[in-house]
CSV table of C-alpha atoms and ligand atoms in Angstrom, one decimal:
chain,number,residue,atom,x,y,z
A,15,VAL,CA,31.9,-52.4,56.1
A,16,ILE,CA,31.3,-49.5,53.9
A,17,PRO,CA,34.4,-49.2,51.7
A,18,VAL,CA,33.8,-45.8,50.1
A,19,LYS,CA,31.5,-42.8,50.2
A,20,THR,CA,29.3,-42.9,47.1
A,21,ILE,CA,27.9,-39.3,47.4
A,22,GLU,CA,28.4,-36.3,49.7
A,23,TRP,CA,27.1,-32.7,50.0
A,24,ARG,CA,30.0,-30.3,50.6
A,25,ALA,CA,29.7,-26.5,50.7
A,26,GLY,CA,27.2,-26.0,47.9
A,27,GLU,CA,28.5,-29.0,45.8
A,28,VAL,CA,27.3,-32.5,45.3
A,29,ARG,CA,30.3,-34.8,45.2
A,30,ILE,CA,29.6,-38.1,43.4
A,31,LEU,CA,31.9,-41.0,43.2
A,32,ASP,CA,32.3,-41.7,39.4
A,33,GLN,CA,31.6,-45.4,39.3
A,34,ARG,CA,32.5,-45.5,35.6
A,35,ALA,CA,36.1,-45.2,36.6
A,36,LEU,CA,36.1,-48.1,39.1
A,37,PRO,CA,37.9,-50.3,39.9
A,38,GLY,CA,40.9,-48.5,38.4
A,39,ARG,CA,40.4,-45.0,39.8
A,40,LYS,CA,38.6,-43.4,42.7
A,41,VAL,CA,37.5,-40.0,41.4
A,42,TYR,CA,34.7,-37.7,42.5
A,43,LEU,CA,32.6,-35.6,40.2
A,44,ARG,CA,32.1,-32.1,41.8
A,45,CYS,CA,28.7,-31.0,40.7
A,46,SER,CA,27.6,-27.4,41.2
A,47,HIS,CA,24.8,-27.5,38.6
A,48,TYR,CA,21.9,-29.8,38.7
A,49,ARG,CA,22.4,-30.7,35.0
A,50,GLU,CA,25.7,-32.4,36.0
A,51,VAL,CA,23.7,-34.5,38.5
A,52,VAL,CA,21.2,-35.5,35.8
A,53,GLU,CA,24.1,-36.5,33.6
A,54,ALA,CA,25.8,-38.5,36.4
A,55,ILE,CA,22.6,-40.5,36.8
A,56,ARG,CA,22.1,-40.9,33.0
A,57,THR,CA,25.6,-42.1,32.4
A,58,LEU,CA,25.7,-44.4,35.5
A,59,ALA,CA,28.4,-42.5,37.3
A,60,ALA,CA,25.9,-42.8,40.1
A,61,ARG,CA,23.8,-46.0,39.8
A,62,GLY,CA,21.8,-48.6,41.8
A,63,ALA,CA,18.2,-47.8,42.7
A,64,PRO,CA,18.6,-46.4,46.2
A,65,LEU,CA,21.6,-44.3,45.2
A,66,ILE,CA,19.8,-42.9,42.2
A,67,GLY,CA,17.1,-41.7,44.5
A,68,ILE,CA,19.6,-40.1,46.9
A,69,THR,CA,21.4,-38.5,44.0
A,70,ALA,CA,18.2,-37.0,42.6
A,71,ALA,CA,17.3,-35.6,46.0
A,72,TYR,CA,20.7,-33.9,46.2
A,73,GLY,CA,20.2,-32.6,42.6
A,74,VAL,CA,17.0,-30.8,43.7
A,75,ALA,CA,18.7,-29.4,46.8
A,76,LEU,CA,21.6,-28.2,44.7
A,77,ALA,CA,19.4,-26.4,42.2
A,78,ALA,CA,17.5,-24.7,45.1
A,79,TRP,CA,20.8,-23.8,46.7
A,80,HIS,CA,22.0,-21.9,43.6
A,81,SER,CA,18.6,-20.7,42.5
A,82,ARG,CA,18.4,-17.0,41.8
A,83,ALA,CA,14.7,-16.9,42.7
A,84,ARG,CA,13.7,-13.9,44.8
A,85,ASP,CA,10.6,-15.4,46.3
A,86,VAL,CA,9.2,-18.7,47.3
A,87,PRO,CA,6.9,-19.2,44.3
A,88,GLY,CA,10.0,-18.5,42.1
A,89,LEU,CA,12.0,-21.1,43.9
A,90,ARG,CA,9.1,-23.6,43.6
A,91,ASP,CA,9.1,-23.0,39.8
A,92,ASP,CA,12.8,-23.8,39.7
A,93,VAL,CA,12.3,-27.0,41.7
A,94,ARG,CA,9.5,-28.1,39.3
A,95,ARG,CA,11.8,-27.6,36.3
A,96,VAL,CA,14.6,-29.6,38.0
A,97,VAL,CA,12.3,-32.4,39.1
A,98,GLY,CA,11.2,-32.7,35.5
A,99,ALA,CA,14.8,-33.0,34.2
A,100,LEU,CA,15.8,-35.5,36.9
A,101,GLU,CA,12.7,-37.6,36.2
A,102,ARG,CA,13.8,-38.1,32.6
A,103,ALA,CA,17.3,-39.3,33.6
A,104,ARG,CA,16.4,-43.1,34.0
A,105,PRO,CA,13.0,-44.7,33.9
A,106,THR,CA,13.1,-48.0,35.8
A,107,ALA,CA,14.3,-47.5,39.4
A,108,VAL,CA,11.3,-46.2,41.2
A,109,ASN,CA,13.5,-44.8,44.0
A,110,LEU,CA,14.2,-41.9,41.7
A,111,PHE,CA,10.5,-40.9,41.6
A,112,TRP,CA,10.0,-41.7,45.3
A,113,ALA,CA,12.8,-39.3,46.3
A,114,LEU,CA,11.5,-36.6,43.9
A,115,ARG,CA,8.0,-36.8,45.3
A,116,ARG,CA,9.5,-36.3,48.8
A,117,MET,CA,11.4,-33.3,47.6
A,118,GLU,CA,8.3,-31.9,45.9
A,119,ARG,CA,6.3,-32.2,49.0
A,120,VAL,CA,8.9,-30.2,50.9
A,121,ALA,CA,9.0,-27.6,48.2
A,122,ALA,CA,5.2,-27.3,48.4
A,123,THR,CA,4.9,-27.0,52.1
A,124,GLY,CA,8.3,-26.6,53.8
A,125,GLY,CA,10.2,-23.6,55.0
A,126,SER,CA,8.9,-20.6,56.9
A,127,GLY,CA,8.1,-18.4,54.0
A,128,SER,CA,11.5,-17.2,53.0
A,129,VAL,CA,13.7,-18.5,50.1
A,130,ALA,CA,16.5,-19.1,52.5
A,131,SER,CA,14.5,-21.3,54.8
A,132,LEU,CA,13.0,-23.3,52.0
A,133,ARG,CA,16.4,-23.9,50.5
A,134,GLU,CA,17.7,-25.0,53.9
A,135,ARG,CA,14.7,-27.3,54.3
A,136,LEU,CA,15.2,-28.9,50.9
A,137,LEU,CA,18.8,-29.6,51.7
A,138,ARG,CA,17.8,-31.1,55.1
A,139,GLU,CA,15.4,-33.4,53.3
A,140,ALA,CA,18.0,-34.7,50.9
A,141,LEU,CA,20.4,-35.3,53.8
A,142,GLY,CA,17.6,-37.1,55.6
A,143,ILE,CA,16.9,-39.4,52.6
A,144,HIS,CA,20.6,-40.2,52.5
A,145,ASP,CA,20.8,-40.8,56.2
A,146,GLU,CA,17.7,-43.0,56.4
A,147,ASP,CA,19.1,-45.2,53.6
A,148,ARG,CA,22.1,-46.0,55.9
A,149,SER,CA,19.8,-47.5,58.6
A,150,THR,CA,17.5,-49.1,56.0
A,151,CYS,CA,20.4,-51.0,54.5
A,152,ALA,CA,21.6,-52.1,57.9
A,153,ALA,CA,18.1,-53.4,58.7
A,154,ILE,CA,17.9,-55.3,55.4
A,155,GLY,CA,21.3,-56.8,56.2
A,156,ARG,CA,20.1,-57.9,59.7
A,157,ASN,CA,16.9,-59.4,58.4
A,158,GLY,CA,18.5,-61.2,55.5
A,159,ALA,CA,21.5,-62.6,57.5
A,160,LYS,CA,19.1,-64.9,59.3
A,161,LEU,CA,18.5,-66.8,56.1
A,162,LEU,CA,22.1,-67.7,55.6
A,163,ARG,CA,23.7,-70.7,57.4
A,164,ARG,CA,27.3,-70.7,58.5
A,165,GLY,CA,29.7,-71.2,55.5
A,166,ALA,CA,26.9,-70.5,52.9
A,167,THR,CA,27.7,-69.5,49.4
A,168,VAL,CA,25.6,-66.8,47.6
A,169,LEU,CA,25.3,-66.1,43.9
A,170,THR,CA,24.6,-62.4,43.1
A,171,HIS,CA,24.1,-60.4,40.0
A,172,CYS,CA,25.0,-56.8,39.1
A,173,ASN,CA,25.9,-54.6,42.1
A,174,ALA,CA,23.4,-54.2,45.0
A,175,GLY,CA,26.1,-53.2,47.4
A,176,ALA,CA,27.4,-50.1,49.2
A,177,LEU,CA,28.1,-48.6,45.8
A,178,ALA,CA,24.4,-48.8,44.9
A,179,THR,CA,23.2,-47.1,48.1
A,180,GLY,CA,23.9,-44.6,50.8
A,181,GLY,CA,24.7,-47.4,53.2
A,182,MET,CA,26.0,-51.0,53.1
A,183,GLY,CA,23.8,-52.1,50.2
A,184,THR,CA,20.8,-54.4,49.9
A,185,ALA,CA,21.7,-57.8,48.6
A,186,LEU,CA,25.4,-57.4,49.7
A,187,ALA,CA,24.2,-56.0,53.1
A,188,VAL,CA,22.9,-59.4,53.8
A,189,ILE,CA,26.3,-60.9,53.2
A,190,TYR,CA,28.1,-58.2,55.2
A,191,ALA,CA,25.8,-58.7,58.1
A,192,ALA,CA,26.1,-62.5,58.0
A,193,ASN,CA,29.9,-62.2,58.0
A,194,GLN,CA,29.8,-59.7,60.9
A,195,ALA,CA,28.0,-62.5,62.7
A,196,GLY,CA,30.9,-64.8,61.9
A,197,LYS,CA,29.2,-66.9,59.3
A,198,GLY,CA,32.0,-66.8,56.7
A,199,VAL,CA,29.7,-66.4,53.7
A,200,ARG,CA,31.3,-66.6,50.2
A,201,VAL,CA,30.0,-65.1,47.0
A,202,TYR,CA,29.9,-65.9,43.3
A,203,ALA,CA,29.5,-62.6,41.4
A,204,ASP,CA,28.2,-62.5,37.8
A,205,GLU,CA,30.2,-60.1,35.7
A,206,THR,CA,27.0,-58.6,34.4
A,207,ARG,CA,27.3,-57.6,30.8
A,208,PRO,CA,27.1,-55.2,29.1
A,209,LEU,CA,28.4,-52.7,31.7
A,210,LEU,CA,30.2,-55.1,34.0
A,211,GLN,CA,28.8,-53.9,37.3
A,212,GLY,CA,29.6,-57.3,38.8
A,213,ALA,CA,33.2,-57.4,37.7
A,214,ARG,CA,34.0,-53.7,38.1
A,215,LEU,CA,32.0,-52.9,41.2
A,216,THR,CA,30.8,-56.0,43.2
A,217,ALA,CA,34.1,-57.8,43.0
A,218,TRP,CA,35.9,-54.6,43.9
A,219,GLU,CA,33.7,-53.8,46.9
A,220,LEU,CA,33.6,-57.3,48.3
A,221,ARG,CA,37.3,-57.5,48.1
A,222,GLN,CA,37.7,-54.2,49.9
A,223,CYS,CA,35.5,-55.6,52.6
A,224,GLY,CA,37.5,-58.9,52.8
A,225,VAL,CA,34.6,-61.1,51.5
A,226,ASP,CA,35.7,-64.2,49.6
A,227,VAL,CA,34.4,-63.6,46.0
A,228,THR,CA,34.7,-65.6,42.8
A,229,LEU,CA,33.9,-63.8,39.6
A,230,ILE,CA,32.0,-65.7,36.9
A,231,CYS,CA,30.9,-64.9,33.3
A,232,ASP,CA,27.2,-64.5,33.2
A,233,SER,CA,26.9,-67.7,31.2
A,234,VAL,CA,28.6,-69.7,34.0
A,235,ALA,CA,25.8,-69.1,36.5
A,236,ALA,CA,23.8,-72.0,35.1
A,237,SER,CA,26.7,-74.4,35.8
A,238,VAL,CA,27.3,-72.9,39.3
A,239,LEU,CA,23.6,-73.6,40.2
A,240,ARG,CA,23.5,-77.0,38.6
A,241,GLU,CA,26.7,-78.0,40.4
A,242,ARG,CA,25.2,-76.7,43.7
A,243,ARG,CA,28.1,-74.4,44.3
A,244,ALA,CA,25.7,-71.8,45.6
A,245,ASP,CA,23.1,-72.3,48.4
A,246,CYS,CA,21.0,-69.4,47.3
A,247,VAL,CA,20.7,-66.4,44.9
A,248,ILE,CA,20.3,-62.9,46.3
A,249,VAL,CA,19.8,-59.9,44.1
A,250,GLY,CA,18.7,-56.3,44.4
A,251,ALA,CA,15.7,-54.6,42.7
A,252,ASP,CA,14.9,-51.5,40.8
A,253,ARG,CA,11.1,-51.7,41.1
A,254,ILE,CA,8.8,-54.2,42.7
A,255,ALA,CA,5.1,-54.3,41.8
A,256,ALA,CA,2.3,-54.9,44.3
A,257,ASN,CA,2.2,-58.6,43.4
A,258,GLY,CA,6.0,-59.1,44.0
A,259,ASP,CA,7.0,-59.1,40.3
A,260,THR,CA,10.5,-57.6,40.3
A,261,ALA,CA,12.5,-55.5,37.9
A,262,ASN,CA,16.3,-55.9,38.3
A,263,LYS,CA,19.4,-55.8,36.1
A,264,VAL,CA,18.9,-57.8,32.9
A,265,GLY,CA,19.9,-61.4,33.5
A,266,THR,CA,18.1,-61.7,36.8
A,267,LEU,CA,15.1,-63.5,35.3
A,268,GLY,CA,17.4,-66.2,33.9
A,269,LEU,CA,18.9,-66.7,37.3
A,270,ALA,CA,15.5,-67.0,38.9
A,271,VAL,CA,14.3,-69.6,36.4
A,272,LEU,CA,17.5,-71.6,36.8
A,273,ALA,CA,17.3,-71.4,40.6
A,274,ARG,CA,13.8,-72.8,40.4
A,275,GLU,CA,14.9,-75.7,38.1
A,276,TYR,CA,17.7,-76.7,40.5
A,277,GLY,CA,15.6,-76.1,43.7
A,278,ILE,CA,17.8,-73.3,45.0
A,279,PRO,CA,16.2,-70.4,47.0
A,280,PHE,CA,16.0,-67.1,45.1
A,281,TYR,CA,15.8,-63.9,47.2
A,282,VAL,CA,15.3,-60.3,46.4
A,283,ALA,CA,16.6,-57.6,48.9
A,284,ALA,CA,15.2,-54.1,48.6
A,285,PRO,CA,14.0,-51.2,50.7
A,286,ARG,CA,10.3,-50.1,50.9
A,287,SER,CA,11.2,-47.2,48.6
A,288,THR,CA,11.7,-49.7,45.7
A,289,PHE,CA,8.1,-50.9,45.8
A,290,ASP,CA,5.6,-49.4,43.4
A,291,PHE,CA,2.2,-50.3,44.8
A,292,SER,CA,0.5,-48.4,42.1
A,293,LEU,CA,1.4,-51.2,39.7
A,294,ARG,CA,-0.5,-54.5,40.1
A,295,GLY,CA,2.1,-56.5,38.1
A,296,GLY,CA,5.5,-56.4,36.5
A,297,GLU,CA,4.3,-55.9,33.0
A,298,ALA,CA,3.6,-52.2,33.7
A,299,ILE,CA,7.2,-51.5,34.9
A,300,PRO,CA,9.0,-49.3,32.3
A,301,ILE,CA,12.2,-51.0,31.1
A,302,GLU,CA,15.1,-48.8,30.1
A,303,GLU,CA,16.7,-49.6,26.8
A,304,ARG,CA,20.3,-48.5,26.5
A,305,SER,CA,22.4,-47.7,23.5
A,306,ALA,CA,23.9,-50.2,21.1
A,307,GLU,CA,27.3,-48.7,21.7
A,308,GLU,CA,27.4,-50.3,25.2
A,309,VAL,CA,27.1,-53.7,23.6
A,310,VAL,CA,29.1,-53.4,20.4
A,311,CYS,CA,32.1,-51.7,22.2
A,312,LEU,CA,34.1,-53.0,25.1
A,313,TYR,CA,36.2,-50.3,26.7
A,314,GLY,CA,36.4,-48.4,23.4
A,315,THR,CA,37.2,-51.5,21.3
A,316,ARG,CA,34.5,-52.6,18.8
A,317,VAL,CA,33.7,-56.2,19.2
A,318,ALA,CA,30.8,-56.5,16.7
A,319,PRO,CA,30.7,-55.6,13.0
A,320,PHE,CA,29.6,-52.1,12.1
A,321,GLY,CA,25.9,-51.9,11.5
A,322,THR,CA,25.0,-54.8,13.7
A,323,ARG,CA,21.5,-54.4,15.1
A,324,VAL,CA,21.3,-54.6,19.0
A,325,TYR,CA,18.6,-55.1,21.5
A,326,SER,CA,19.7,-53.9,24.9
A,327,PRO,CA,17.1,-53.7,27.7
A,328,ALA,CA,18.9,-52.8,30.9
A,329,PHE,CA,16.4,-54.7,33.2
A,330,ASP,CA,14.1,-57.7,33.1
A,331,ILE,CA,11.1,-58.7,35.1
A,332,THR,CA,11.2,-61.7,37.4
A,333,PRO,CA,7.6,-63.0,38.0
A,334,ALA,CA,6.9,-63.3,41.7
A,335,ARG,CA,6.3,-67.0,41.5
A,336,TYR,CA,10.1,-67.5,41.2
A,337,ILE,CA,10.9,-65.5,44.3
A,338,SER,CA,11.4,-67.3,47.6
A,339,GLY,CA,11.3,-64.1,49.7
A,340,ILE,CA,11.8,-60.4,49.6
A,341,ILE,CA,14.1,-59.1,52.2
A,342,THR,CA,13.2,-55.5,53.4
A,343,GLU,CA,14.0,-53.3,56.3
A,344,HIS,CA,10.7,-54.4,57.8
A,345,GLY,CA,11.4,-58.1,57.6
A,346,VAL,CA,11.3,-60.9,55.0
A,347,ALA,CA,8.1,-61.0,52.9
A,348,LEU,CA,7.2,-64.5,52.0
A,349,PRO,CA,4.9,-65.9,49.3
A,350,PRO,CA,2.0,-65.6,48.8
A,351,PHE,CA,3.0,-62.0,48.3
A,352,ALA,CA,-0.5,-60.6,47.9
A,353,GLY,CA,-0.8,-60.8,51.7
A,354,SER,CA,2.7,-60.2,52.8
A,355,LEU,CA,3.2,-57.2,50.6
A,356,ARG,CA,-0.2,-55.7,51.6
A,357,LYS,CA,1.2,-55.6,55.2
A,358,LEU,CA,4.5,-54.0,54.0
A,359,ARG,CA,2.4,-51.4,52.1
A,360,GLN,CA,1.1,-50.1,55.4
A,361,GLU,CA,4.6,-49.5,56.7
A,362,PRO,CA,5.7,-45.8,56.5
T,421,MRU,O1,22.0,-50.1,35.8
T,421,MRU,P1,22.3,-50.1,37.2
T,421,MRU,O2,23.7,-50.4,37.5
T,421,MRU,O3,21.8,-48.9,37.9
T,421,MRU,O4,21.5,-51.4,37.8
T,421,MRU,C1,21.5,-51.7,39.2
T,421,MRU,C2,20.7,-52.9,39.5
T,421,MRU,O5,20.1,-53.5,38.7
T,421,MRU,C3,20.7,-53.2,41.0
T,421,MRU,O6,20.6,-54.6,41.2
T,421,MRU,C4,19.5,-52.5,41.7
T,421,MRU,O7,19.5,-51.1,41.3
T,421,MRU,C5,19.5,-52.6,43.1
T,421,MRU,S1,20.8,-51.7,43.9
T,421,MRU,C6,20.7,-51.9,45.6
């Protein structure tokens, strides 16, 4: 199912598939300095919440690998600096912070007292985070596939597929798993302005995997739902608060409200690492604002007058009351989320 490797550690380098070049070209950035990893996250060469976490973990391992520290406290200082830089790359996807906390814990306690052993241990942790994500995605797929009937059609937004993770995706994993079970599920993919993750990435990856996909302009989603061309909506998430409020790519909120209006189930698919139980509700989730350039220019061509003011939040918050279920690797959490997510919180 997985059409492409999104990231790989090879001989002291982190190789990152440059998603900005897709679907035209498949090129890998070869990062040997952690600053290149920070830049890859900031510029969305590597994007999607789980993949951002994995990439950040490799960034720490890379810095440790090339660190000139002569002793363990020196290496720990280097790790601290790198963690700080990675934390500032993007604010919304909590997987970034989750992965960095794991790497920090290893830096504080891991290794057997030598720089070499701590370096080795940090790399093993990053490889472990990557590896776990593969099985997490597969479990999300298995758990979600049960919600789809044979011949169902799903509407999705942005890209929550293999390209956004270290495995087969989250929202798209559900579709892949259903199709592996012979359900013949079809997809409507929102193009997802301004950066077109739906057109460039979701349409590309679904076609690579032989899934029947129809691309729509974001503004067509309302008609698709009103005309009942889709049986449900499934999206990914960047951060989910303790009450189930969900941050995901801007445009998700509109879909959720529309789905409610037309009586169509609206599901979120995400791993445990996307939950931020320290936040009671969605209003506390930091929302990234991106540059005006991304809105006024389309592939280098200006499409709005010079000087036009732009507001471009990259994510929005869908209140939990619009969500029919949250598909995780531990099962599907159903409303009321206060209870179902409290149970999830206790999972490792
Ligand atoms: O800005 P992006 O491309 O990183 O945004 C990605 C999304 O919004 C995804 O839906 C989310 O990260 C889930 S990825 C499994």
